[in-house]
Short mmCIF file of C-alpha atoms in Angstrom, two decimals:
data_model
loop_
_atom_site.label_atom_id
_atom_site.label_comp_id
_atom_site.label_asym_id
_atom_site.label_seq_id
_atom_site.Cartn_x
_atom_site.Cartn_y
_atom_site.Cartn_z
CA MET N 138 20.70 -8.60 3.96
CA THR N 139 19.48 -11.66 4.95
CA GLN N 140 19.37 -10.60 7.93
CA LEU N 141 17.52 -7.27 7.63
CA ILE N 142 14.48 -9.11 5.08
CA ILE N 143 14.12 -11.12 8.85
CA ILE N 144 14.11 -8.33 10.89
CA ILE N 145 11.28 -6.88 8.83
CA SER N 146 9.19 -9.69 8.49
CA ALA N 147 9.48 -9.36 12.37
CA ILE N 148 8.53 -6.17 12.84
CA ASN N 149 5.91 -5.65 10.31
CA LEU N 150 4.70 -9.81 12.08
CA ILE N 151 4.54 -7.29 15.59
CA LEU N 152 3.96 -3.99 14.30
CA PHE N 153 0.47 -5.00 12.27
CA LYS N 154 -0.80 -7.91 14.71
CA LYS N 155 -3.68 -5.52 15.72
CA ASN N 156 -3.34 -4.01 12.29
CA SER N 157 -3.67 -6.59 9.55
CA LYS N 158 -5.87 -5.15 6.91
CA ILE N 159 -3.18 -2.13 6.23
CA LEU N 160 -0.64 -5.03 6.51
CA PHE N 161 -2.65 -6.18 3.67
CA TYR N 162 -3.00 -3.31 1.73
CA ILE N 163 0.67 -2.09 1.34
CA PHE N 164 1.46 -5.93 0.42
CA ILE N 165 -1.41 -4.80 -1.94
CA LEU N 166 0.11 -2.25 -3.67
CA MET N 167 3.92 -3.27 -2.95
CA ILE N 168 3.32 -6.71 -5.43
CA PRO N 169 4.23 -5.12 -8.69
CA TYR N 170 7.95 -3.86 -7.28
CA LEU N 171 8.62 -6.80 -5.87
CA GLY N 172 10.21 -8.83 -8.63
CA PHE N 173 11.87 -5.87 -9.10
CA ILE N 174 13.58 -5.51 -5.98
CA GLN N 175 14.38 -9.11 -5.52
CA VAL N 176 16.45 -9.21 -9.00
CA LYS N 177 18.01 -6.66 -7.54
CA ILE N 178 18.82 -8.17 -4.40
CA SER N 179 19.68 -11.46 -5.49
CA SER N 180 23.36 -11.35 -5.13
CA PHE N 181 23.03 -10.43 -1.61
CA THR N 182 20.88 -12.96 -0.29
CA VAL N 183 20.05 -15.62 -0.80
CA LEU N 184 16.79 -15.28 0.44
CA ALA N 185 15.83 -13.23 -2.28
CA PRO N 186 13.74 -15.10 -4.00
CA LEU N 187 11.41 -16.00 -0.44
CA ILE N 188 11.49 -11.77 -0.64
CA HIS N 189 7.32 -11.32 -0.68
CA ASP N 190 6.68 -13.97 1.80
CA LEU N 191 9.02 -13.95 4.32
CA ILE N 192 8.56 -9.18 4.46
CA PHE N 193 4.44 -10.01 3.59
CA VAL N 194 2.75 -13.76 2.90
CA ILE N 195 3.57 -14.82 6.21
CA PRO N 196 2.87 -11.96 9.19
CA ILE N 197 -0.21 -12.08 6.93
CA ILE N 198 -1.01 -15.42 7.32
CA ILE N 199 -0.22 -15.86 11.36
CA ILE N 200 -2.09 -12.26 11.71
CA PHE N 201 -5.01 -13.44 10.01
CA LEU N 202 -5.34 -17.09 11.23
CA SER N 203 -4.11 -16.38 15.27
CA SER N 204 -6.33 -13.44 16.18
CA ILE N 205 -10.31 -14.76 14.46
CA LYS N 206 -11.68 -17.52 14.28
CA ILE N 207 -10.04 -19.97 11.25
CA PRO N 208 -13.70 -19.37 8.73
CA ALA N 209 -14.17 -24.19 7.20
CA LEU N 210 -14.46 -24.36 4.39
CA PRO N 211 -17.54 -26.17 2.66
CA THR N 212 -17.31 -30.43 3.12
CA ALA N 213 -16.15 -31.28 -0.07
CA LEU N 214 -13.64 -29.01 -1.12
CA LYS N 215 -11.95 -29.45 2.44
CA PHE N 216 -12.11 -33.15 1.75
CA SER N 217 -10.54 -32.87 -1.63
CA LEU N 218 -8.18 -30.87 0.09
CA ILE N 219 -6.89 -33.29 2.71
CA PHE N 220 -6.86 -35.90 -0.18
CA PHE N 221 -4.93 -33.24 -1.82
CA ILE N 222 -2.32 -33.07 1.34
CA LEU N 223 -2.21 -36.90 1.87
CA ILE N 224 -0.51 -37.32 -2.03
CA LEU N 225 1.92 -34.87 -1.30
CA PHE N 226 2.64 -36.27 2.11
CA LEU N 227 3.28 -39.98 -0.09
CA GLN N 228 5.33 -37.92 -2.13
CA PHE N 229 7.04 -36.09 0.29
CA ILE N 230 8.28 -39.26 2.03
CA ASN N 231 8.95 -41.46 -1.07
CA PRO N 232 12.02 -42.96 -1.20
CA TRP N 233 13.12 -42.91 -4.59
CA GLY N 234 12.15 -38.94 -5.16
CA PRO N 235 14.50 -36.33 -5.13
CA SER N 236 17.49 -34.71 -1.84
CA ILE N 237 15.14 -33.26 0.89
CA LEU N 238 15.61 -29.43 0.00
CA VAL N 239 14.58 -30.52 -3.20
CA LYS N 240 11.20 -32.41 -1.66
CA LEU N 241 10.43 -28.78 0.55
CA VAL N 242 10.55 -26.64 -1.96
CA GLY N 243 8.32 -28.86 -4.13
CA LEU N 244 5.89 -28.88 -0.83
CA LYS N 245 5.89 -25.14 -0.45
CA VAL N 246 4.84 -24.75 -3.80
CA TRP N 247 1.91 -26.79 -3.70
CA LEU N 248 0.65 -26.24 -0.55
CA PHE N 249 1.28 -23.12 1.35
CA TYR N 250 -0.55 -20.69 -0.33
CA PHE N 251 -3.54 -22.84 0.48
CA LEU N 252 -3.25 -21.07 3.87
CA LEU N 253 -4.19 -17.84 2.13
CA ILE N 254 -8.02 -19.01 1.38
CA PRO N 255 -9.29 -18.85 4.85
CA VAL N 256 -7.37 -15.30 4.89
CA GLY N 257 -9.34 -14.41 1.92
CA MET N 258 -12.23 -15.58 3.69
CA MET N 259 -11.39 -13.12 6.67
CA PHE N 260 -11.01 -10.57 4.67
CA VAL N 261 -14.11 -10.20 2.85
CA GLU N 262 -16.27 -8.91 6.15
CA LYS N 263 -18.77 -6.28 4.23
CA LYS N 264 -18.67 -5.18 0.60
CA GLU N 265 -16.93 -1.73 1.72
CA ASP N 266 -13.52 -4.62 2.48
CA LEU N 267 -14.51 -6.70 -1.16
CA LYS N 268 -14.68 -3.22 -3.49
CA LYS N 269 -11.79 -1.00 -0.75
CA PHE N 270 -9.13 -4.37 -1.91
CA CYS N 271 -10.92 -4.22 -6.28
CA ASN N 272 -10.40 -0.14 -6.41
CA ILE N 273 -5.89 -0.14 -4.32
CA PHE N 274 -5.37 -3.19 -6.28
CA ALA N 275 -6.76 -1.40 -9.23
CA ILE N 276 -4.93 1.61 -9.11
CA SER N 277 -1.20 -0.52 -7.51
CA SER N 278 -1.93 -1.71 -11.03
CA ILE N 279 -1.52 1.49 -13.10
CA ILE N 280 2.47 2.75 -13.11
CA PRO N 281 3.30 -1.38 -13.86
CA PHE N 282 1.13 -1.14 -16.74
CA ILE N 283 2.41 2.32 -17.82
CA ILE N 284 6.38 1.28 -17.68
CA GLY N 285 5.29 -1.78 -19.22
CA ILE N 286 3.13 -0.30 -22.34
CA ALA N 287 6.45 2.59 -22.33
CA GLN N 288 9.28 -0.18 -22.21
CA PHE N 289 7.50 -2.00 -25.50
CA THR N 290 7.14 1.24 -27.40
CA LEU N 291 10.59 2.64 -26.30
CA SER N 292 11.38 -1.07 -27.78
CA GLN N 293 10.20 -0.37 -31.38
CA ILE N 294 11.96 3.16 -31.30
CA PHE N 295 15.10 2.47 -30.08
CA SER N 296 15.62 -1.31 -29.59
CA SER N 297 15.03 -3.66 -26.87
CA LEU N 298 18.62 -5.00 -25.16
CA GLU N 299 18.81 -0.53 -25.20
CA VAL N 300 15.76 0.07 -23.07
CA PHE N 301 15.67 -3.29 -20.85
CA THR N 302 19.76 -2.90 -20.39
CA PHE N 303 19.09 0.95 -19.64
CA PHE N 304 16.00 0.04 -16.72
CA TYR N 305 17.37 -3.01 -15.10
CA GLY N 306 21.41 -0.83 -15.60
CA ASP N 307 22.82 -4.48 -16.73
CA PHE N 308 23.94 -6.17 -19.71
CA GLU N 309 22.97 -9.71 -18.34
CA THR N 310 20.47 -8.91 -16.01
CA ALA N 311 18.52 -7.95 -18.80
CA ARG N 312 18.75 -10.59 -21.20
CA GLY N 313 18.28 -13.25 -18.93
CA LEU N 314 15.00 -11.15 -17.62
CA THR N 315 13.34 -11.36 -20.97
CA GLN N 316 15.12 -14.43 -22.58
CA ASN N 317 17.83 -13.18 -24.50
CA PHE N 318 15.96 -9.89 -25.67
CA THR N 319 13.37 -11.66 -27.64
CA TYR N 320 10.43 -10.98 -29.74
CA PHE N 321 8.00 -12.16 -32.55
CA GLN N 322 8.30 -10.68 -35.96
CA PHE N 323 3.92 -10.16 -37.78
CA GLY N 324 4.48 -8.78 -41.21
CA ASP N 325 5.62 -5.67 -39.78
CA ILE N 326 4.03 -5.78 -36.14
CA LYS N 327 7.15 -6.72 -33.30
CA ILE N 328 5.80 -7.78 -30.15
CA PHE N 329 8.86 -8.12 -27.59
CA ARG N 330 8.93 -9.64 -24.29
CA VAL N 331 8.20 -6.68 -21.39
CA THR N 332 8.52 -7.82 -18.21
CA SER N 333 7.61 -3.95 -16.13
CA THR N 334 8.98 -3.90 -12.74
CA PHE N 335 8.51 -7.43 -12.71
CA SER N 336 11.72 -9.73 -12.46
CA PHE N 337 10.26 -12.07 -15.49
CA ILE N 338 7.72 -11.73 -18.46
CA ALA N 339 5.42 -13.97 -16.91
CA GLN N 340 5.20 -12.87 -13.71
CA TYR N 341 4.16 -9.70 -15.27
CA ASN N 342 1.41 -10.70 -17.52
CA ASN N 343 0.05 -13.56 -14.36
CA PHE N 344 -0.28 -10.12 -12.97
CA ILE N 345 -2.16 -8.41 -15.61
CA LEU N 346 -4.12 -11.03 -16.72
CA ILE N 347 -5.93 -11.30 -12.32
CA SER N 348 -6.11 -7.02 -12.27
CA PHE N 349 -8.40 -8.02 -14.79
CA ILE N 350 -11.07 -9.24 -12.06
CA PRO N 351 -10.29 -6.48 -9.18
CA ILE N 352 -10.52 -3.86 -12.51
CA ILE N 353 -13.66 -4.95 -13.59
CA THR N 354 -15.41 -4.75 -10.32
CA SER N 355 -13.93 -1.54 -9.35
CA ILE N 356 -16.57 -0.68 -12.17
CA MET N 357 -19.47 -2.70 -11.43
CA MET N 358 -19.63 -1.82 -7.95
CA SER N 359 -18.53 2.11 -8.24
CA ASN N 360 -20.52 4.27 -6.74
CA THR N 361 -19.95 7.67 -8.96
CA LEU N 362 -20.08 8.78 -13.12
CA ASN N 363 -16.61 9.64 -12.14
CA GLU N 364 -15.71 6.65 -10.60
CA LYS N 365 -16.91 4.69 -13.17
CA LYS N 366 -15.46 6.13 -15.84
CA PHE N 367 -11.96 6.47 -13.59
CA TYR N 368 -11.67 2.39 -13.37
CA LYS N 369 -12.91 1.57 -17.00
CA LEU N 370 -9.72 4.21 -17.95
CA VAL N 371 -8.30 1.72 -15.34
CA LEU N 372 -9.59 -1.34 -17.41
CA LEU N 373 -8.61 0.29 -20.93
CA ILE N 374 -4.44 0.45 -19.67
CA ALA N 375 -4.79 -3.38 -18.63
CA ILE N 376 -5.58 -4.69 -21.82
CA ILE N 377 -2.98 -2.78 -23.83
CA ALA N 378 -0.56 -3.76 -21.48
CA ALA N 379 -1.80 -7.04 -22.02
CA LEU N 380 -1.25 -6.89 -25.57
CA THR N 381 1.23 -4.99 -25.39
CA SER N 382 3.09 -7.67 -23.12
CA GLY N 383 5.32 -9.54 -25.54
CA THR N 384 2.59 -13.15 -24.77
CA ARG N 385 1.00 -14.20 -27.59
CA ALA N 386 -1.86 -16.06 -25.87
CA ASN N 387 -2.79 -13.12 -24.23
CA PHE N 388 -4.96 -12.91 -27.53
CA ILE N 389 -6.31 -16.34 -26.90
CA PHE N 390 -6.94 -15.25 -23.04
CA PHE N 391 -9.30 -12.23 -24.20
CA GLY N 392 -11.52 -14.81 -26.25
CA VAL N 393 -12.15 -17.58 -23.28
CA PHE N 394 -12.42 -15.12 -20.80
CA PHE N 395 -14.39 -12.17 -22.06
CA VAL N 396 -16.85 -14.80 -23.46
CA THR N 397 -17.06 -17.02 -20.04
CA PHE N 398 -17.82 -13.60 -18.35
CA TYR N 399 -20.56 -11.72 -20.46
CA SER N 400 -22.97 -16.01 -20.54
CA LEU N 401 -22.36 -15.95 -16.80
CA TYR N 402 -23.52 -11.69 -16.72
CA LYS N 403 -26.49 -12.54 -19.34
CA ASN N 404 -27.31 -15.89 -18.06
CA LEU N 405 -26.69 -17.30 -21.56
CA HIS N 406 -27.47 -21.25 -22.46
CA ILE N 407 -24.59 -23.22 -23.32
CA ALA N 408 -25.62 -22.83 -26.90
CA GLN N 409 -25.31 -19.42 -26.76
CA SER N 410 -22.27 -19.07 -25.68
CA ILE N 411 -20.46 -21.36 -27.81
CA LEU N 412 -21.92 -19.89 -31.00
CA ILE N 413 -20.56 -16.87 -29.31
CA PHE N 414 -17.68 -18.57 -29.60
CA LEU N 415 -17.98 -20.03 -33.37
CA CYS N 416 -18.40 -16.60 -34.65
CA LEU N 417 -15.35 -15.50 -33.04
CA ILE N 418 -13.68 -18.45 -34.62
CA LEU N 419 -15.19 -17.56 -37.60
CA ILE N 420 -14.25 -14.10 -37.61
CA ALA N 421 -9.78 -15.11 -36.82
CA TYR N 422 -10.55 -17.39 -39.87
CA PHE N 423 -11.78 -14.30 -41.89
CA PHE N 424 -8.10 -11.99 -40.76
CA TYR N 425 -6.39 -15.26 -41.35
CA PHE N 426 -5.93 -14.32 -44.73
CA ILE N 427 -5.50 -10.70 -44.51
CA SER N 428 -3.95 -10.74 -41.08
CA PRO N 429 -0.14 -11.68 -41.01
CA PHE N 430 -0.68 -11.30 -37.42
CA VAL N 431 -3.57 -12.97 -37.05
CA GLU N 432 -1.96 -15.59 -39.13
CA GLY N 433 0.84 -16.08 -36.66
CA ILE N 434 -1.43 -16.43 -33.83
CA SER N 435 -3.44 -19.34 -35.23
CA GLU N 436 -0.71 -20.58 -35.80
CA LEU N 437 0.79 -21.59 -32.93
CA VAL N 438 -2.33 -22.02 -31.53
CA ILE N 439 -2.55 -25.15 -33.81
CA LEU N 440 1.08 -25.36 -33.11
CA ASN N 441 0.31 -26.06 -29.81
CA LEU N 442 -2.17 -28.36 -29.87
CA ASN N 443 -1.00 -30.46 -32.27
CA GLU N 444 2.43 -30.91 -31.07
CA TYR N 445 2.63 -29.50 -27.04
CA PHE N 446 -0.26 -29.29 -25.30
CA PHE N 447 -1.00 -33.25 -25.35
CA ILE N 448 2.51 -33.99 -26.23
CA ASP N 449 4.10 -36.76 -23.83
CA PHE N 450 1.21 -37.04 -21.89
CA VAL N 451 0.69 -40.82 -22.44
CA SER N 452 3.75 -42.14 -22.46
CA THR N 453 4.53 -39.48 -18.99
CA PHE N 454 1.05 -40.83 -17.91
CA THR N 455 2.37 -44.66 -17.87
CA LYS N 456 6.51 -44.45 -17.00
CA ASN N 457 5.88 -42.07 -14.19
CA ILE N 458 2.24 -43.71 -12.78
CA PHE N 459 3.99 -44.29 -8.61
CA GLY N 460 5.67 -40.38 -9.30
CA ASN N 461 8.79 -39.33 -8.89
CA GLY N 462 8.48 -37.22 -5.52
CA LEU N 463 8.01 -33.46 -4.38
CA GLY N 464 9.56 -30.80 -6.21
CA SER N 465 11.36 -33.42 -9.34
CA GLY N 466 9.22 -31.05 -11.09
CA THR N 467 9.60 -27.97 -10.25
CA ASN N 468 10.56 -25.27 -12.31
CA ALA N 469 11.43 -23.23 -8.73
CA ALA N 470 14.17 -25.98 -7.60
CA ARG N 471 15.72 -26.49 -10.59
CA TYR N 472 16.36 -22.62 -10.90
CA MET N 473 17.63 -22.74 -7.01
CA GLY N 474 20.09 -25.50 -8.38
CA LEU N 475 19.09 -27.99 -5.73
CA PHE N 476 19.08 -30.88 -8.64
CA SER N 477 22.93 -32.13 -8.85
CA THR N 478 22.44 -33.32 -12.10
CA ARG N 479 19.46 -31.13 -14.03
CA PRO N 480 15.68 -33.10 -14.62
CA GLU N 481 15.08 -35.01 -17.82
CA PHE N 482 11.68 -33.30 -16.85
CA LEU N 483 11.12 -30.02 -19.25
CA HIS N 484 7.14 -29.84 -20.55
CA GLU N 485 5.96 -26.79 -18.77
CA GLY N 486 2.66 -28.33 -18.29
CA TYR N 487 0.91 -28.33 -15.20
CA TYR N 488 -1.23 -31.26 -16.12
CA ILE N 489 1.81 -33.42 -17.13
CA LYS N 490 4.17 -32.06 -14.16
CA THR N 491 1.29 -33.10 -11.35
CA ILE N 492 2.26 -36.60 -13.16
CA TYR N 493 5.29 -36.36 -13.11
CA GLU N 494 5.41 -35.31 -9.64
CA LEU N 495 2.35 -36.40 -7.49
CA GLY N 496 1.69 -39.61 -9.87
CA ALA N 497 -1.70 -41.00 -10.97
CA LEU N 498 -3.46 -40.52 -8.11
CA GLY N 499 -1.75 -36.94 -8.21
CA LEU N 500 -3.47 -36.01 -11.10
CA LEU N 501 -6.78 -37.54 -9.83
CA SER N 502 -6.54 -34.96 -6.67
CA VAL N 503 -5.75 -32.08 -8.41
CA LEU N 504 -8.85 -33.29 -10.78
CA LEU N 505 -10.43 -33.37 -7.65
CA LEU N 506 -9.44 -29.49 -6.78
CA PHE N 507 -10.71 -28.09 -9.29
CA ILE N 508 -13.93 -29.53 -9.31
CA ASN N 509 -15.24 -28.26 -6.20
CA PHE N 510 -13.27 -25.17 -7.03
CA ASN N 511 -15.70 -25.48 -10.27
CA ASN N 512 -18.53 -25.97 -8.50
CA GLU N 513 -18.18 -23.67 -5.06
CA ILE N 514 -17.67 -20.72 -7.26
CA LEU N 515 -20.46 -21.42 -8.73
CA LYS N 516 -23.02 -21.64 -5.71
CA SER N 517 -21.11 -18.54 -4.41
CA LYS N 518 -22.56 -17.33 -7.80
CA LYS N 519 -25.80 -18.32 -7.51
CA ASN N 520 -25.77 -17.77 -3.94
CA SER N 521 -25.09 -13.73 -4.35
CA GLU N 522 -26.43 -13.54 -7.78
CA HIS N 523 -29.07 -10.49 -6.15
CA LEU N 524 -25.75 -8.38 -4.28
CA LYS N 525 -23.44 -6.45 -6.64
CA GLU N 526 -20.66 -8.93 -5.45
CA SER N 527 -21.88 -12.15 -7.29
CA ILE N 528 -19.90 -9.70 -10.54
CA PHE N 529 -16.74 -11.10 -8.35
CA CYS N 530 -17.37 -14.28 -8.32
CA ILE N 531 -18.35 -14.34 -12.17
CA LEU N 532 -15.01 -12.51 -13.09
CA PHE N 533 -13.13 -15.32 -10.98
CA TYR N 534 -15.13 -18.07 -12.82
CA SER N 535 -13.76 -16.77 -16.26
CA TYR N 536 -10.21 -16.30 -15.21
CA PHE N 537 -10.38 -19.90 -13.70
CA ILE N 538 -12.34 -21.41 -16.28
CA TRP N 539 -8.99 -20.23 -18.32
CA VAL N 540 -6.61 -21.80 -15.89
CA ILE N 541 -7.80 -24.66 -16.33
CA ILE N 542 -7.50 -24.61 -20.07
CA PHE N 543 -3.83 -23.08 -20.16
CA SER N 544 -2.31 -25.48 -17.56
CA PHE N 545 -1.98 -27.94 -20.79
CA LYS N 546 0.68 -25.11 -21.92
CA GLY N 547 1.68 -24.25 -18.94
CA ALA N 548 2.06 -24.61 -14.56
CA SER N 549 3.07 -20.54 -14.46
CA LEU N 550 -0.80 -18.94 -13.50
CA LEU N 551 -0.69 -21.58 -10.48
CA ASP N 552 3.22 -21.87 -9.44
CA ASN N 553 4.85 -18.80 -10.51
CA PHE N 554 4.07 -15.53 -8.33
CA PRO N 555 2.04 -13.34 -7.21
CA THR N 556 -1.00 -15.42 -9.29
CA ASN N 557 0.29 -18.45 -7.23
CA LEU N 558 -0.63 -16.84 -3.75
CA LEU N 559 -3.61 -14.29 -5.98
CA PHE N 560 -5.65 -17.26 -7.26
CA LEU N 561 -5.83 -18.44 -3.96
CA LEU N 562 -6.42 -15.56 -2.19
CA PHE N 563 -9.35 -14.45 -4.73
CA LEU N 564 -10.71 -18.21 -4.19
CA GLY N 565 -11.24 -17.00 -0.01
CA MET N 566 -13.23 -14.09 -1.15
CA VAL N 567 -15.95 -15.71 -3.41
CA LEU N 568 -16.04 -18.27 -0.71
CA LYS N 569 -17.05 -15.81 2.33
CA ILE N 570 -19.43 -13.62 -0.31
CA GLY N 571 -21.43 -16.79 -1.15
CA SER N 572 -21.67 -18.19 2.67
CA LYS N 573 -24.48 -18.13 4.72
CA GLU N 574 -22.38 -15.24 7.12
CA TYR N 575 -22.27 -12.72 4.88
CA LEU N 576 -25.48 -12.86 3.30
CA ASP N 577 -27.29 -13.08 6.25
CA LYS N 578 -25.73 -9.44 6.47
CA TYR N 579 -28.28 -8.41 3.69
CA LYS N 580 -31.09 -10.50 4.07
CA ILE N 581 -30.09 -12.88 1.21
CA ASN N 582 -31.42 -16.63 1.66
CA ASN N 583 -30.46 -18.40 -1.41
CA LEU N 584 -28.89 -21.51 -0.02
#
């Protein structure tokens, strides 16, 4: 199986050298199924966790970055990225860090997918490229969403143990991927951990949340009424999938994402946006007293704020000012069994993970990157505001705000497949939409 994966990777590299966008679209269509394939071949090859990289990502990066002139990143973003890479290098040679294998895994998780930023910039040459990409992504999401909704529905009728054991064909596999068939009870409502066609709940849920960007873009860029109706139906399916995935934080995501999106789309003032958030909080407060479900979600938010988001932040910072080396807090290295003893670091927060691995300077480098992401996304949104494509920038910024907030709780959005690579790929597309090269094609001069 290992040899087969390497052969397929080589075939893709050769076969699609002159048709790189075809391989790109095949990858988009395959994203929802690579997790399931990974599970099924994990006993046959140690390369199973890297199947998406070896078969698709590496050939795509090599083909794109070797065949076309690589676009220049915005100056401020480029310098913050250089600073970030310097910190990674220092932690890689950190003499008191973990083993070299753990450091290599950490380096890959932190840095490798940044190469998809220029790929995203090179992929979008004209508005038709963005529209086609979003359409294909939206269509590719329908089957995994329907499967996920079906798993949730059938678990209500039978049991999650029966449903997922049947789906994966193995009790132990199903138990591991569903976190021991975990579910949450809110009054008469049961929310099960749903995996759909992915290898675990976080992968599936991350795919759902980031899919709102291309799906809504497809709606806004539709050329006909029937096309718009179709993608609205896909959006409805995506919303149902998000609400039935078993991730309780999705109910908070909708508030953050859609209020941010509406505020930017309507060019509301900050005060107006805050007022909308306050209205949502008041509505939630009202339902808190009459709905066990709203009560449960509200108490979860309070629990995370009081006992998780900032827990051990100060002590972690003071104990790890200089960091512990690449990979020391990376879940992928732990899952691969590369630690000789179980690491004491178990907090899932992205910022705390950053401090633990990279120290104070590492946290500073990540925050500088986020600040420059913020500035460049808003700049692209402003530069392209007379084009339909600007909707993609607005949606991506709305998602980015959620990433900033969620990173206090976990690292899955930036560390786990598929959002670890899609986030940076989408960022590259956003940078291209707001670039002078792109705007000159449509005689837009907002720079």
